[in-house]
Short mmCIF file of C-alpha atoms in Angstrom, two decimals:
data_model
loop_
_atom_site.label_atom_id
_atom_site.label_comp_id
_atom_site.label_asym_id
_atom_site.label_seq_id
_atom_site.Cartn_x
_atom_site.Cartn_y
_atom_site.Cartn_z
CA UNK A 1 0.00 0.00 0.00
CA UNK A 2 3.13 2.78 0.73
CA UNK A 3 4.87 2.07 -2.26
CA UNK A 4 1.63 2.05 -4.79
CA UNK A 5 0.83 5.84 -2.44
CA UNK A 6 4.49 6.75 -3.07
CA UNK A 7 3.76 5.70 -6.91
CA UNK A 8 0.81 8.22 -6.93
CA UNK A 9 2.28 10.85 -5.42
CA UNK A 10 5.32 10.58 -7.67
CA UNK A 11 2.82 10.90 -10.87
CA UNK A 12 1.26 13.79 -9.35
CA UNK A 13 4.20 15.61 -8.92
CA UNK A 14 5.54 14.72 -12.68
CA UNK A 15 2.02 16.55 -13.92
CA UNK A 16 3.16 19.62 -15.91
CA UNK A 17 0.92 22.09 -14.25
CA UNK A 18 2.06 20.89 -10.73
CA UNK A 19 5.79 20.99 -11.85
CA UNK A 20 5.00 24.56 -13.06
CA UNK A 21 3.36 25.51 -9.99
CA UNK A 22 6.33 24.13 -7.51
CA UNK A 23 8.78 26.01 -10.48
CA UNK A 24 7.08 29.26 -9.90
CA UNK A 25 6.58 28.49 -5.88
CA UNK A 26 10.25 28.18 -5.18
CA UNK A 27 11.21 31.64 -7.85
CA UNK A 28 8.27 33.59 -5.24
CA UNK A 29 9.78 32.20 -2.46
CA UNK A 30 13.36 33.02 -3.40
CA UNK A 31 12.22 37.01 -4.35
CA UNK A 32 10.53 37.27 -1.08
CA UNK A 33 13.48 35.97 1.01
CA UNK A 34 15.78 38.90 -1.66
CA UNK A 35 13.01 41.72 -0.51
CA UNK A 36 13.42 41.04 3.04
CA UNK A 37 17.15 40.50 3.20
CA UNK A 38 16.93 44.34 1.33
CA UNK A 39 14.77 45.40 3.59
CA UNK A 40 16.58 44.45 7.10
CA UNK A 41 19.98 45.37 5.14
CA UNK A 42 17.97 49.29 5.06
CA UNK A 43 16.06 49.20 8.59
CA UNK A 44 19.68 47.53 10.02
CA UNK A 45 20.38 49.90 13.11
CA UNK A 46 24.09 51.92 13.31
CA UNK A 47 24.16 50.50 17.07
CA UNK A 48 27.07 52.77 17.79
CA UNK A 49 24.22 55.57 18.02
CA UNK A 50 22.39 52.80 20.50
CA UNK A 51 25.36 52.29 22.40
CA UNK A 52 25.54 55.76 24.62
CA UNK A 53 23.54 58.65 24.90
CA UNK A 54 19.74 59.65 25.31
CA UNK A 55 17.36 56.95 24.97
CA UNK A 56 15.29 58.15 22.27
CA UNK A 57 11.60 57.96 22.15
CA UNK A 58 10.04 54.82 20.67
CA UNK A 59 7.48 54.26 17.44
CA UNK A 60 4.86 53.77 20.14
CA UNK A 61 5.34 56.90 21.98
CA UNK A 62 5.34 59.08 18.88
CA UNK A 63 2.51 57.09 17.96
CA UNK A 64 0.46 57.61 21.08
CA UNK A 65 1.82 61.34 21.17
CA UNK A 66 0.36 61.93 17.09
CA UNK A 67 -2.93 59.89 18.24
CA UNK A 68 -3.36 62.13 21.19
CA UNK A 69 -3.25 65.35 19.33
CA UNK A 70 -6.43 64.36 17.52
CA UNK A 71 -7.74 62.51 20.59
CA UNK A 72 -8.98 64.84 22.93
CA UNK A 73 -10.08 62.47 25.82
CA UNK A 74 -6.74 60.43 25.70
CA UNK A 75 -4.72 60.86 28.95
CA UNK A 76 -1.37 63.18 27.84
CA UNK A 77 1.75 61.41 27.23
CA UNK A 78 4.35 61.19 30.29
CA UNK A 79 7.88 60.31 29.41
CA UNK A 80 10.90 61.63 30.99
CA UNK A 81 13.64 59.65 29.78
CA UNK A 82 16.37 59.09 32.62
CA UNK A 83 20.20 57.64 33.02
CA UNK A 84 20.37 54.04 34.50
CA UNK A 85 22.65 55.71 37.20
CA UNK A 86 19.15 57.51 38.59
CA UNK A 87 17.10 53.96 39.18
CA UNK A 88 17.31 52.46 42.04
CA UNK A 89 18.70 48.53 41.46
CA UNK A 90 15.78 47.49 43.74
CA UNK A 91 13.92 48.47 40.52
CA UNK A 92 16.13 46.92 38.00
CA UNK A 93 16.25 43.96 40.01
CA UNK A 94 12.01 43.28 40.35
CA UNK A 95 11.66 44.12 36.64
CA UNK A 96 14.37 41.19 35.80
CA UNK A 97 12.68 38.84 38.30
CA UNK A 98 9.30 39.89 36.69
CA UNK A 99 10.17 39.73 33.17
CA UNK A 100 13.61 37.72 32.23
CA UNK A 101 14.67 35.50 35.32
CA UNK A 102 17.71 34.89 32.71
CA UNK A 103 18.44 38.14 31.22
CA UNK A 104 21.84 37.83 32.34
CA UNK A 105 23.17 34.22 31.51
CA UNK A 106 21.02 34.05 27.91
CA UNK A 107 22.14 36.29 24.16
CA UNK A 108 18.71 37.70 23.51
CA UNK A 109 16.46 34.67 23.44
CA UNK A 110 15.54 32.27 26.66
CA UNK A 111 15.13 28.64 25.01
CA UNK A 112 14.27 27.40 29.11
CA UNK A 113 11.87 29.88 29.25
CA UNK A 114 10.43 29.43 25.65
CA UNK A 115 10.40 25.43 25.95
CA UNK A 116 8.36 26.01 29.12
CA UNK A 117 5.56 28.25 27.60
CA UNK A 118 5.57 26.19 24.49
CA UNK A 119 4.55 22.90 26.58
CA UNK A 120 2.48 24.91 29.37
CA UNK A 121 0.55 26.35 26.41
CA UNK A 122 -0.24 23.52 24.52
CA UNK A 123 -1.73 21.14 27.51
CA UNK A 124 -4.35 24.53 28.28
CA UNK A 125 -4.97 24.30 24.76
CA UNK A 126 -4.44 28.55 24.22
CA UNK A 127 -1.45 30.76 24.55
CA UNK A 128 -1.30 31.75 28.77
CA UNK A 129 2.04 32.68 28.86
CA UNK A 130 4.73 34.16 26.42
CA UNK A 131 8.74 33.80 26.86
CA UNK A 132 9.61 37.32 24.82
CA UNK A 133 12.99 38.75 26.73
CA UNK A 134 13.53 42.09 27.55
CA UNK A 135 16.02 42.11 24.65
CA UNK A 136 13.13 40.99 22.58
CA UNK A 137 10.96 43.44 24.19
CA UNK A 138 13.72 46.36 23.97
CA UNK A 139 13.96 45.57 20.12
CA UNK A 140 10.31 45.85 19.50
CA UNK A 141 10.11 48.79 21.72
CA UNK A 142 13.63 50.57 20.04
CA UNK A 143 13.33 49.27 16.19
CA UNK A 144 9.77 48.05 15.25
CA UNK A 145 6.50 49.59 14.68
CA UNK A 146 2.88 48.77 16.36
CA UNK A 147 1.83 47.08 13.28
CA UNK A 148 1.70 43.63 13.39
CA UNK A 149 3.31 42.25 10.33
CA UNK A 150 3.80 38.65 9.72
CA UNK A 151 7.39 39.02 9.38
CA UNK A 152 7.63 41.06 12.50
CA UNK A 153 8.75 38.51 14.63
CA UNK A 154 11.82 36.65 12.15
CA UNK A 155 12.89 40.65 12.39
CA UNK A 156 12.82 41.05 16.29
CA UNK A 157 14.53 37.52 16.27
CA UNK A 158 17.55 38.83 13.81
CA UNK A 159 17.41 42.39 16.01
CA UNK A 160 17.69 40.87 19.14
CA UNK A 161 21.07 39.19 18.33
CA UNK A 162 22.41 41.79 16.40
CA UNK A 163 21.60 43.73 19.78
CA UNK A 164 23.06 41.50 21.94
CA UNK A 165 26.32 41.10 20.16
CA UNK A 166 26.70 45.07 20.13
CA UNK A 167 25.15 46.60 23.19
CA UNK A 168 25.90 46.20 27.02
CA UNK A 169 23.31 44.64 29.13
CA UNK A 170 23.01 47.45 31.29
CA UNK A 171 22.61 49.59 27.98
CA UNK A 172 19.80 47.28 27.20
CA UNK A 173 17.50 47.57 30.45
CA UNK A 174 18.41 51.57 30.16
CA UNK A 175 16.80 51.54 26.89
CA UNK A 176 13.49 49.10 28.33
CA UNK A 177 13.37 50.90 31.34
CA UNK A 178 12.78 54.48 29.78
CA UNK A 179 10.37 52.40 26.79
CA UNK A 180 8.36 50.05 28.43
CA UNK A 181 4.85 51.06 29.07
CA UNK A 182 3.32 51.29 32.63
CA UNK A 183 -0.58 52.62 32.07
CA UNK A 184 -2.09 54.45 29.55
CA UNK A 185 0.34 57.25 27.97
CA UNK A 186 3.22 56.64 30.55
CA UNK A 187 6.01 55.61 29.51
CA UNK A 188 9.12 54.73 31.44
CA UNK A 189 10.37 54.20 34.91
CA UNK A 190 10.70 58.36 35.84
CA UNK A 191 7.46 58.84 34.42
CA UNK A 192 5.27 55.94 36.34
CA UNK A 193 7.36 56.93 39.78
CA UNK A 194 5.40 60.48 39.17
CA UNK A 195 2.37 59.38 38.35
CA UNK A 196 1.86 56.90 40.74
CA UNK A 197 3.49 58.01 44.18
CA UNK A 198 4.39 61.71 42.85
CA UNK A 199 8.27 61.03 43.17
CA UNK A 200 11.36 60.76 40.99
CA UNK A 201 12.11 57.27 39.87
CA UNK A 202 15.07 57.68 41.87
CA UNK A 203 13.03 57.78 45.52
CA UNK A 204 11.24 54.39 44.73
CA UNK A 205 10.94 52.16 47.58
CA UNK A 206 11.68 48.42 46.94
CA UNK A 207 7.62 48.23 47.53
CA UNK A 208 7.04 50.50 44.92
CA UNK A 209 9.65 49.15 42.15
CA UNK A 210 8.19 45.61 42.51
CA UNK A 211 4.57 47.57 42.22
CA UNK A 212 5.61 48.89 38.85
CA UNK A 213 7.66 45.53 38.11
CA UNK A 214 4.04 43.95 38.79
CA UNK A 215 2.36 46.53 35.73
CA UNK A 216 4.64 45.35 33.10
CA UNK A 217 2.56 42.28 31.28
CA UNK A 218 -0.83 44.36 30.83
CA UNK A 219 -0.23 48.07 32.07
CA UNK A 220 -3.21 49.88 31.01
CA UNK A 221 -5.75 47.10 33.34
CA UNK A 222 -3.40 46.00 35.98
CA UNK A 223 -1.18 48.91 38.11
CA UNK A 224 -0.74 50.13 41.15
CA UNK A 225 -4.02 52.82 40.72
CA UNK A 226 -5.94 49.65 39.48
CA UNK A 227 -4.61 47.09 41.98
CA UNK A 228 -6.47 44.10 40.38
CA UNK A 229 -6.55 40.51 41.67
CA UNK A 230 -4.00 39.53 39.56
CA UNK A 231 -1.92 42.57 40.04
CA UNK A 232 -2.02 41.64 43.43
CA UNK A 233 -1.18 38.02 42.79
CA UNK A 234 1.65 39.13 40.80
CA UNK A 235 3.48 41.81 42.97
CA UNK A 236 3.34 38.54 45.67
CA UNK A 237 5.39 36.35 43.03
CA UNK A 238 7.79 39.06 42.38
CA UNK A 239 7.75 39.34 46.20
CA UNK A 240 8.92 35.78 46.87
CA UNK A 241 11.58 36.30 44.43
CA UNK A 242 13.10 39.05 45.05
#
């Protein structure tokens, strides 16, 4: 039975319009795999500009700052942009124990971490739990745009690396720290630390950093002016290990 199944599909495949079709598959697939190598060749980042200096605002702050102009009911954007050397390590340290247990031991991607979420995913049957870094996240944060393009994530793959291999890691959490999003228009450590308890980022309590540690996954619901179930549940696991 496999080798008269193996005979059929061999006769399929020797049918002119399927050996046309596969011809004219592979030439697409080639062309797209040119267009993209073109494209990451232009959107490649000089990382030397990365490597020092000003964090520079993100495509989804200027995008929430150009949606707010026409939007008058959105909250106004906060973002003050601060040197590593002005957070607290209480507040470097929850965000790593919320986010990247392993930001310091893997290059840009957590294979433990993914291989967990992976299997934990599959036996509930729907996606609970992702394993993105916060080199991933700094990438997509840094060098991508909100839209969600099915190539998006091959790019932030490539980025990450290409991050990795040419900034420091403390260069990388300056950059997420002053990017990440922490409610609705705020944007950064500095910026949350006002909002929240009225103080510079600077003044946080080890309470407070693992509060905004805790905001990180879904900042707009769960925060410390929300303080959600789970947001509760969630500054108590940062708790234990911190």
């Amino acid at each position: 039975m496999t080798s008269s199944l193996l005979r059929k599909i061999g006769l399929i495949f020797r049918l002119p319009v399927v050996k046309h079709t596969l011809r004219w598959s592979w030439r697409l697939v080639l062309l797209l795999v040119v267009i993209d190598v073109g494209y990451l060749v232009v959107i490649w980042p000089d990382w030397e500009k990365y490597a020092d200096g000003p964090v520079q605002p993100s495509s989804f702050i200027r995008n929430y700052e150009f949606t707010q102009r026409h939007h008058a009911d959105w909250p106004e954007l906060r973002w003050y942009p601060v040197s590593i050397k002005n957070i607290p390590r209480s507040m470097i340290r929850a965000v790593v124990v919320a986010e990247d247990s392993r930001f310091y031991e893997h290059e840009g991607v957590d294979y433990v971490a993914l291989k967990d979420a992976m299997e934990y995913n599959l036996s509930e049957q729907r996606i609970v739990y992702g394993a993105s870094t916060i080199s991933q996240q700094t990438v997509k944060n840094v060098f991508l745009s909100p839209s969600r393009n099915p190539l998006r994530k091959w790019h932030e793959l490539l980025l990450t690396f290409g991050m990795e291999r040419n900034l420091t890691k403390k260069r990388i959490l300056e950059h997420y720290l002053n990017l990440a999003e922490f409610g609705r228009g705020i944007y950064g450590v500095d910026a949350a630390a006002r909002y929240y308890w009225g103080i510079p980022v600077s003044r946080l309590t080890s309470r407070q950093a693992i509060e905004l540690a805790a905001t990180l996954p879904s900042p707009v619901k769960n925060n410390p002016g929300t303080r959600t179930k789970s947001f509760q549940r969630r500054v108590k696991r940062i708790r234990r290990h911190f």
